[in-house]
Amino acid sequence: MKKIFTLMLFGLAAIALIGCSSDEPTNTTEGDSTQQTTETQVPTYTEKQENPYIDGGNIVIWVGVESEEFYQGVVNDYIDEYNANPAYPYYYPHTIEVRAVDGGTAAGVFLDDPAAGPDILSVAHDNLGRLIAGSPAISPITDQTLLNQINSQNTEEIVKVITGDSEGVDYVFGVPYEAQSLVLYYNNKYLNEEDVKTWEGIWAKAKELNKQAVAVTGIDGFNNSFLVLSSFAETGEMPVSIYEGGVLTNTELVNDGMISIMKWGQRFFSDPNGAGEASDSGWEVDLANEAILSIVGGSWHFNAATSALGENLSVAVLPTYTLTADDVYGTIEAGTVMQSGTFADAKMFVMNKRSPYLQFLQPILTYMTEKSIQEASFLENGTLPAYKNAITEFDGMSGDDILTLLAVSQIKMFEHGIPQPFGVDARYNFYYYQKQGPEKLFDILVNTDGAFSTDAEIIAQMEIVEAIWRNNN
């Protein structure tokens, strides 16, 4: 792989040499005048040899299938640059192997047998709770160079959700490198950029064409979260609260804003030309057959959406919508504009606590997640960088191709989203996703069996879901 960039390995030299030379004997003579200098001299080594003090091994890294080749090239570059650095007397002692795994199941597979797991693995940040539950299976980040890079490259919100408590002390456990959020995929044969600014615009065009405005790709609490995570367009404030500050009881679903949102959502989902699930054939077929005009989806839906629509595919941020007199409840006024929301998440690298190579892993992670590497990954694989200033600093973000549009739309959705707040405690993910909460909310939207036709019926169902989230049910 062509060198992506030349990292200043001198900056990592102190870290790496600690690991490489911790068992080496020293050979200096006290009082030697040649050692008395006013400045620290960095020795240079033009002829290198294998390190006699370290038994070489194989460092294994798990990444998603789409990134295996790219990151193998990155770590190859890391070793090449290490070996070319005249500040090091020895060649890099280990090989580094990148292996492709299913990103959705990697954390679970690792936890089944950490001793047989990789040294570094990629996981979604919301897995943190179960990775550090009880006796943590992963090691915290302790290297100050890497911690500084994490803090400078990521938003405060992302840093919070990669931080966890171990024995009463907060540690950063993950190193973000990719991000993801929900966006709107739409058929530009029928919808233009003005139409997709609002759900009402898409809805009106769907009525005109007698098609369905939008399909959700799933009714789970992630893919169908755009209403629950809505915010007031004027202030950016979300009516919903979900485990704020990592506290179970800092959770609220039932309030005037959320009731109004659910009432609007019921109008949208109950209309045959509004929102809904895909047909039994699947959203991909419905999109290709032009039965639906758009979907709410993530980057993992891009390839299928492209196959369905080809050059007719466009991407945008999720639309706004306006609450009417039929929707508003309590203190909320008719005409209030809401912005659809999303979970805005990060994928991160974590270190296996049982790795025999722990002292070597943090310099590797510093190299692999530097913002220049994130930009190169975007250009090569279309992966969304986690770097907070990517949209303004990365030259690749200025293009007008569909992959760039996807990346820019996702980054813009970070302004209207929150990271999944489940990493603090392994139970939170279960409470939010696995106890029928999403299904009960969807019942309100489609008014299952006509059971949610009044404000009182809607509120009663929302109270049940709120209790599920708080584990009070």
XYZ file of C-alpha atoms in Angstrom:
473
model
C 0.000 0.000 0.000
C 1.268 3.454 -0.850
C 2.332 5.457 2.189
C -0.628 7.465 3.425
C 1.428 9.996 5.272
C 4.656 10.186 7.214
C 3.931 10.341 10.905
C 6.576 11.835 13.137
C 7.612 8.676 14.873
C 10.083 10.674 16.913
C 7.004 11.756 18.865
C 6.243 8.128 19.622
C 9.840 7.101 20.216
C 9.808 7.495 23.958
C 6.670 5.384 24.296
C 7.828 2.624 22.004
C 11.319 2.469 23.406
C 10.001 2.029 26.927
C 8.283 -1.120 25.713
C 11.240 -2.240 23.624
C 14.005 -1.594 26.122
C 12.480 -2.264 29.504
C 14.603 -5.402 29.860
C 17.770 -4.042 28.285
C 20.906 -3.562 30.418
C 22.449 -0.111 30.549
C 26.104 0.412 29.697
C 27.240 3.870 30.753
C 30.321 5.073 32.607
C 29.813 7.470 35.469
C 31.665 10.715 35.055
C 32.327 10.229 31.340
C 32.764 13.770 30.087
C 31.402 12.815 26.697
C 28.011 12.279 28.339
C 27.938 15.800 29.816
C 25.905 17.823 27.305
C 23.571 20.734 27.737
C 21.017 19.213 25.362
C 19.636 15.709 25.097
C 21.207 13.972 22.128
C 19.038 11.566 20.143
C 21.333 8.794 18.917
C 21.064 7.613 15.338
C 21.355 4.036 14.194
C 22.152 3.492 10.549
C 22.644 -0.235 10.943
C 19.889 -2.084 12.768
C 19.446 -5.570 14.086
C 16.728 -7.712 15.577
C 15.920 -6.878 19.181
C 17.641 -9.545 21.333
C 15.612 -8.631 24.414
C 12.107 -9.256 23.051
C 10.581 -12.412 21.650
C 8.740 -11.397 18.516
C 5.051 -12.186 18.208
C 1.988 -11.446 16.097
C -0.294 -8.575 17.117
C -3.842 -9.215 15.865
C -6.373 -6.465 15.111
C -10.062 -7.017 14.297
C -11.803 -4.556 11.969
C -14.934 -4.587 9.829
C -14.813 -6.455 6.543
C -14.851 -3.234 4.532
C -11.691 -1.942 6.249
C -9.437 -5.008 6.420
C -7.247 -4.223 3.422
C -6.969 -0.540 4.263
C -5.846 -1.023 7.856
C -3.443 -3.809 6.933
C -1.769 -1.227 4.735
C -1.774 1.283 7.585
C -0.029 -1.041 10.051
C 2.433 -2.114 7.358
C 3.302 1.560 6.970
C 3.656 1.865 10.730
C 6.230 -0.935 10.830
C 8.069 0.404 7.768
C 8.345 3.885 9.255
C 9.432 2.482 12.605
C 12.179 0.459 10.932
C 13.301 3.465 8.897
C 13.532 5.715 11.941
C 17.218 6.191 12.849
C 16.290 6.843 16.491
C 15.550 3.152 17.029
C 18.439 0.694 17.369
C 16.305 -2.360 16.567
C 13.746 -3.432 14.019
C 10.141 -3.549 15.132
C 9.918 -6.832 17.037
C 6.440 -8.000 16.022
C 4.273 -8.595 13.003
C 0.810 -6.989 12.915
C -2.092 -8.823 11.304
C -5.469 -7.226 10.525
C -8.415 -9.619 10.326
C -11.941 -8.963 9.054
C -14.859 -9.689 11.385
C -18.562 -8.871 11.536
C -18.619 -5.498 13.244
C -22.066 -6.094 14.700
C -21.052 -9.233 16.600
C -17.359 -8.597 17.306
C -17.869 -7.475 20.905
C -19.994 -10.509 21.745
C -17.582 -12.947 20.114
C -14.697 -11.341 21.982
C -16.483 -11.525 25.338
C -17.215 -15.218 24.832
C -13.478 -15.900 25.088
C -11.247 -12.838 25.619
C -8.166 -15.033 26.008
C -8.600 -16.228 22.433
C -9.480 -12.775 21.160
C -7.420 -10.183 19.297
C -5.100 -7.654 20.851
C -7.108 -4.749 19.418
C -10.696 -4.847 18.183
C -13.203 -2.444 16.681
C -16.591 -2.050 18.384
C -19.452 0.442 18.463
C -19.098 2.732 21.464
C -22.368 1.576 23.040
C -20.730 -1.805 23.772
C -18.529 -0.197 26.407
C -20.814 -1.068 29.318
C -20.634 -4.792 28.809
C -16.922 -4.707 27.964
C -16.080 -3.187 31.353
C -18.824 -4.795 33.470
C -17.444 -6.533 36.545
C -13.800 -7.184 35.809
C -13.109 -5.215 32.601
C -12.152 -7.263 29.558
C -10.448 -4.259 27.973
C -7.615 -2.043 29.111
C -7.980 1.726 29.605
C -6.060 4.273 27.580
C -3.199 5.603 29.707
C -0.720 7.082 27.230
C -0.928 10.877 27.415
C -0.070 11.377 23.737
C -3.003 9.205 22.730
C -5.323 10.793 25.301
C -4.422 14.245 23.982
C -5.180 13.112 20.437
C -8.536 11.661 21.497
C -9.531 14.876 23.272
C -8.427 17.141 20.436
C -10.006 15.134 17.611
C -13.410 14.308 19.106
C -16.418 16.161 20.444
C -16.995 16.351 24.171
C -20.101 14.178 23.751
C -18.137 11.381 22.078
C -15.389 11.516 24.704
C -18.028 11.116 27.415
C -19.468 7.928 25.926
C -16.059 6.272 25.512
C -15.310 6.925 29.177
C -16.295 4.383 31.803
C -15.954 3.692 35.501
C -13.624 0.986 36.743
C -13.328 0.536 40.509
C -14.562 4.065 41.119
C -12.200 5.747 38.653
C -13.197 7.124 35.234
C -11.023 6.019 32.320
C -11.127 6.516 28.570
C -11.376 3.002 27.148
C -11.821 3.532 23.404
C -10.198 5.368 20.510
C -12.801 6.684 18.011
C -11.998 6.391 14.322
C -15.307 6.171 12.434
C -18.746 7.684 12.941
C -22.285 6.991 11.776
C -25.742 8.548 11.859
C -29.079 8.222 10.107
C -29.776 10.159 6.906
C -32.418 10.351 4.186
C -31.923 8.321 1.004
C -34.334 9.512 -1.681
C -35.290 9.074 -5.318
C -34.240 12.249 -7.125
C -36.382 11.278 -10.103
C -39.392 12.450 -8.099
C -38.006 14.556 -5.255
C -35.796 17.617 -5.458
C -33.627 19.285 -2.836
C -36.458 21.605 -1.813
C -38.939 18.749 -1.362
C -36.678 16.873 1.040
C -36.155 19.770 3.424
C -39.444 18.874 5.149
C -41.436 15.698 5.702
C -44.463 17.660 4.549
C -42.761 18.304 1.199
C -42.069 14.594 0.653
C -45.541 13.710 1.907
C -47.217 16.107 -0.534
C -45.269 14.705 -3.485
C -46.170 11.156 -2.406
C -49.873 12.070 -2.370
C -49.537 13.604 -5.816
C -47.880 10.444 -7.166
C -49.903 8.010 -5.006
C -46.741 6.533 -3.506
C -45.432 6.054 0.028
C -43.367 8.981 1.268
C -40.830 7.051 3.323
C -40.111 3.609 4.715
C -38.187 2.869 7.884
C -35.693 0.043 7.497
C -36.678 -1.393 10.869
C -38.955 -0.576 13.790
C -36.179 -1.034 16.345
C -35.093 1.792 18.587
C -32.231 2.789 16.299
C -33.507 2.698 12.724
C -36.841 4.199 13.779
C -35.458 6.783 16.194
C -35.869 9.881 14.033
C -39.058 10.990 15.827
C -38.130 10.006 19.389
C -34.848 11.915 19.027
C -36.409 14.978 17.410
C -35.412 18.411 18.666
C -36.979 21.846 18.592
C -35.530 23.408 15.447
C -35.262 26.838 17.059
C -33.289 25.784 20.128
C -31.858 22.350 19.291
C -33.233 20.986 22.569
C -34.584 17.431 22.590
C -37.794 16.862 24.572
C -36.715 13.294 25.332
C -34.111 12.414 27.950
C -32.402 9.010 27.889
C -29.953 8.125 30.683
C -28.511 11.631 30.790
C -25.189 11.726 32.563
C -25.235 7.937 32.673
C -27.988 7.966 35.315
C -30.874 5.504 34.933
C -33.517 7.834 36.343
C -32.460 10.788 34.162
C -34.887 9.448 31.585
C -38.095 11.092 30.429
C -40.380 10.249 27.533
C -43.709 11.635 28.728
C -43.843 15.411 28.367
C -45.744 17.913 26.251
C -43.126 17.958 23.505
C -42.892 14.194 23.104
C -46.671 13.742 23.243
C -47.008 16.302 20.434
C -44.321 14.524 18.406
C -46.035 11.153 18.764
C -49.363 12.653 17.696
C -47.735 14.151 14.590
C -46.020 10.837 13.945
C -49.320 8.994 14.157
C -50.789 11.233 11.443
C -47.717 10.627 9.292
C -47.621 6.853 9.763
C -51.399 6.360 9.527
C -51.643 7.977 6.105
C -51.167 5.497 3.208
C -48.997 8.110 1.462
C -47.010 8.913 4.589
C -44.466 6.847 6.500
C -44.491 3.138 7.180
C -42.709 -0.153 7.058
C -41.586 -1.637 3.778
C -43.642 -4.329 2.090
C -42.908 -8.017 2.606
C -40.577 -7.757 -0.392
C -38.270 -5.441 1.564
C -37.425 -1.770 1.314
C -34.787 -2.417 -1.345
C -37.399 -3.844 -3.720
C -39.907 -1.122 -2.843
C -37.308 1.552 -3.576
C -36.318 -0.063 -6.877
C -39.984 -0.456 -7.892
C -40.614 3.202 -6.987
C -43.343 2.260 -4.516
C -41.590 4.408 -1.905
C -39.842 7.723 -2.443
C -37.303 7.577 0.373
C -35.940 5.651 3.346
C -34.402 6.577 6.674
C -31.120 4.694 6.788
C -27.470 4.576 7.747
C -24.245 4.126 5.815
C -24.719 0.351 6.031
C -27.771 0.766 3.759
C -25.850 2.678 1.084
C -24.856 -0.212 -1.168
C -28.383 -1.627 -1.257
C -29.879 1.815 -1.890
C -27.402 2.371 -4.716
C -28.316 -0.973 -6.263
C -31.991 -0.034 -6.062
C -31.823 3.470 -7.538
C -28.473 3.867 -9.289
C -28.014 7.431 -10.510
C -31.444 8.363 -9.138
C -30.167 8.039 -5.561
C -29.524 11.175 -3.533
C -28.787 11.724 0.150
C -29.838 14.490 2.527
C -30.091 15.273 6.213
C -33.317 14.088 7.808
C -36.122 16.616 7.258
C -37.913 18.979 9.602
C -41.661 18.886 10.247
C -44.204 21.295 11.703
C -46.615 20.514 14.518
C -50.187 21.540 13.713
C -53.162 22.344 15.917
C -54.154 18.673 15.617
C -50.801 17.579 17.043
C -49.871 19.954 19.835
C -50.415 19.110 23.474
C -50.162 21.186 26.637
C -47.708 24.056 26.359
C -46.570 23.313 22.791
C -47.850 25.801 20.227
C -49.129 25.080 16.739
C -46.511 25.956 14.136
C -43.595 24.650 16.213
C -40.937 23.294 13.854
C -39.198 20.056 14.824
C -35.936 18.639 13.458
C -35.725 14.879 12.966
C -33.001 13.320 15.092
C -30.598 10.407 15.172
C -28.177 8.484 17.280
C -24.800 9.934 16.264
C -22.324 7.219 17.099
C -18.657 6.343 16.951
C -16.826 3.136 16.207
C -13.760 2.779 18.366
C -10.727 0.590 18.855
C -10.262 -1.027 22.265
C -7.406 -3.073 23.730
C -7.729 -6.602 25.061
C -6.692 -6.514 28.712
C -5.147 -9.972 28.323
C -2.942 -9.055 25.373
C 0.716 -9.962 25.949
C 1.613 -6.929 23.822
C -0.209 -4.204 25.799
C 2.873 -1.963 25.988
C 3.002 -1.843 22.172
C -0.668 -1.188 21.437
C -1.158 2.479 22.277
C 1.469 3.793 19.816
C -0.222 1.666 17.140
C -3.612 3.170 18.012
C -2.180 6.684 17.958
C -0.978 6.041 14.416
C -4.109 4.238 13.190
C -6.582 6.890 14.364
C -4.747 10.097 13.529
C -6.986 12.416 11.498
C -4.931 12.008 8.313
C -5.541 8.264 8.449
C -9.258 8.899 8.974
C -9.327 11.093 5.875
C -7.479 8.450 3.862
C -9.994 5.823 4.998
C -12.834 8.071 3.851
C -11.240 8.561 0.438
C -10.513 4.859 -0.024
C -13.501 3.181 1.661
C -16.115 5.898 2.044
C -16.103 5.450 5.834
C -17.233 8.470 7.831
C -14.409 9.977 9.914
C -14.951 10.420 13.638
C -12.788 13.565 13.522
C -14.952 16.475 14.647
C -13.692 18.995 12.061
C -13.660 16.661 9.058
C -16.304 18.574 7.123
C -14.285 21.808 7.158
C -10.706 20.498 7.113
C -10.726 17.454 4.844
C -10.272 18.250 1.157
C -12.157 15.094 0.264
C -15.333 16.521 1.793
C -15.609 19.165 -0.929
C -16.621 16.788 -3.718
C -20.099 16.413 -5.196
C -20.120 12.635 -5.654
C -22.667 10.504 -3.813
C -20.193 9.130 -1.244
C -19.129 12.627 -0.266
C -22.779 13.663 -0.055
C -23.419 10.706 2.249
C -20.511 11.653 4.506
C -21.421 15.337 4.659
C -25.080 14.532 5.389
C -24.093 12.220 8.239
C -21.769 14.798 9.746
C -24.496 17.444 9.565
C -26.853 15.047 11.359
C -24.404 15.021 14.274
C -25.736 18.515 15.012
C -29.176 16.965 15.530
C -28.243 13.772 17.347
C -26.803 12.259 20.490
C -24.463 9.306 20.962
C -26.218 6.169 22.157
C -26.063 6.624 25.949
C -25.801 2.951 26.822
C -22.068 2.461 27.327
C -22.006 3.462 30.995
C -24.035 0.462 32.119
C -24.582 -2.772 30.210
C -28.201 -2.867 31.375
C -29.203 0.332 29.582
C -28.916 -1.139 26.104
C -31.174 -3.991 27.182
C -33.773 -1.692 28.752
C -33.959 0.558 25.706
C -33.901 -2.018 22.914
C -34.874 -5.444 24.196
C -37.971 -5.056 26.373
C -40.550 -4.211 23.677
C -40.206 -0.446 24.093
C -39.609 0.255 20.371
C -42.492 -2.005 19.368
C -44.859 -0.249 21.784
C -43.901 3.146 20.387
C -44.482 1.871 16.861
C -47.942 0.704 17.933
C -48.729 4.338 18.765
C -47.494 5.539 15.378
C -49.596 3.088 13.361
C -52.449 3.139 15.917
C -52.542 -0.643 16.170
C -56.136 -1.923 16.393
C -57.291 1.662 16.919
C -56.093 1.406 20.523
C -54.256 4.757 20.549
C -56.809 7.185 19.166
C -56.985 9.565 22.128
C -54.425 11.611 24.014
C -55.047 9.534 27.123
C -54.385 6.271 25.268
C -51.204 7.626 23.699
C -49.930 8.941 27.036
C -50.691 5.675 28.826
C -48.618 3.731 26.284
C -45.778 6.250 26.517
C -45.792 5.887 30.304
C -45.332 2.140 29.890
C -42.323 2.693 27.628
C -40.834 5.255 29.995
C -41.149 2.736 32.824
C -39.435 0.092 30.675
C -36.530 2.440 30.003
C -36.222 3.129 33.727
C -36.664 -0.561 34.517
C -39.677 0.299 36.681
C -42.118 -1.887 34.768
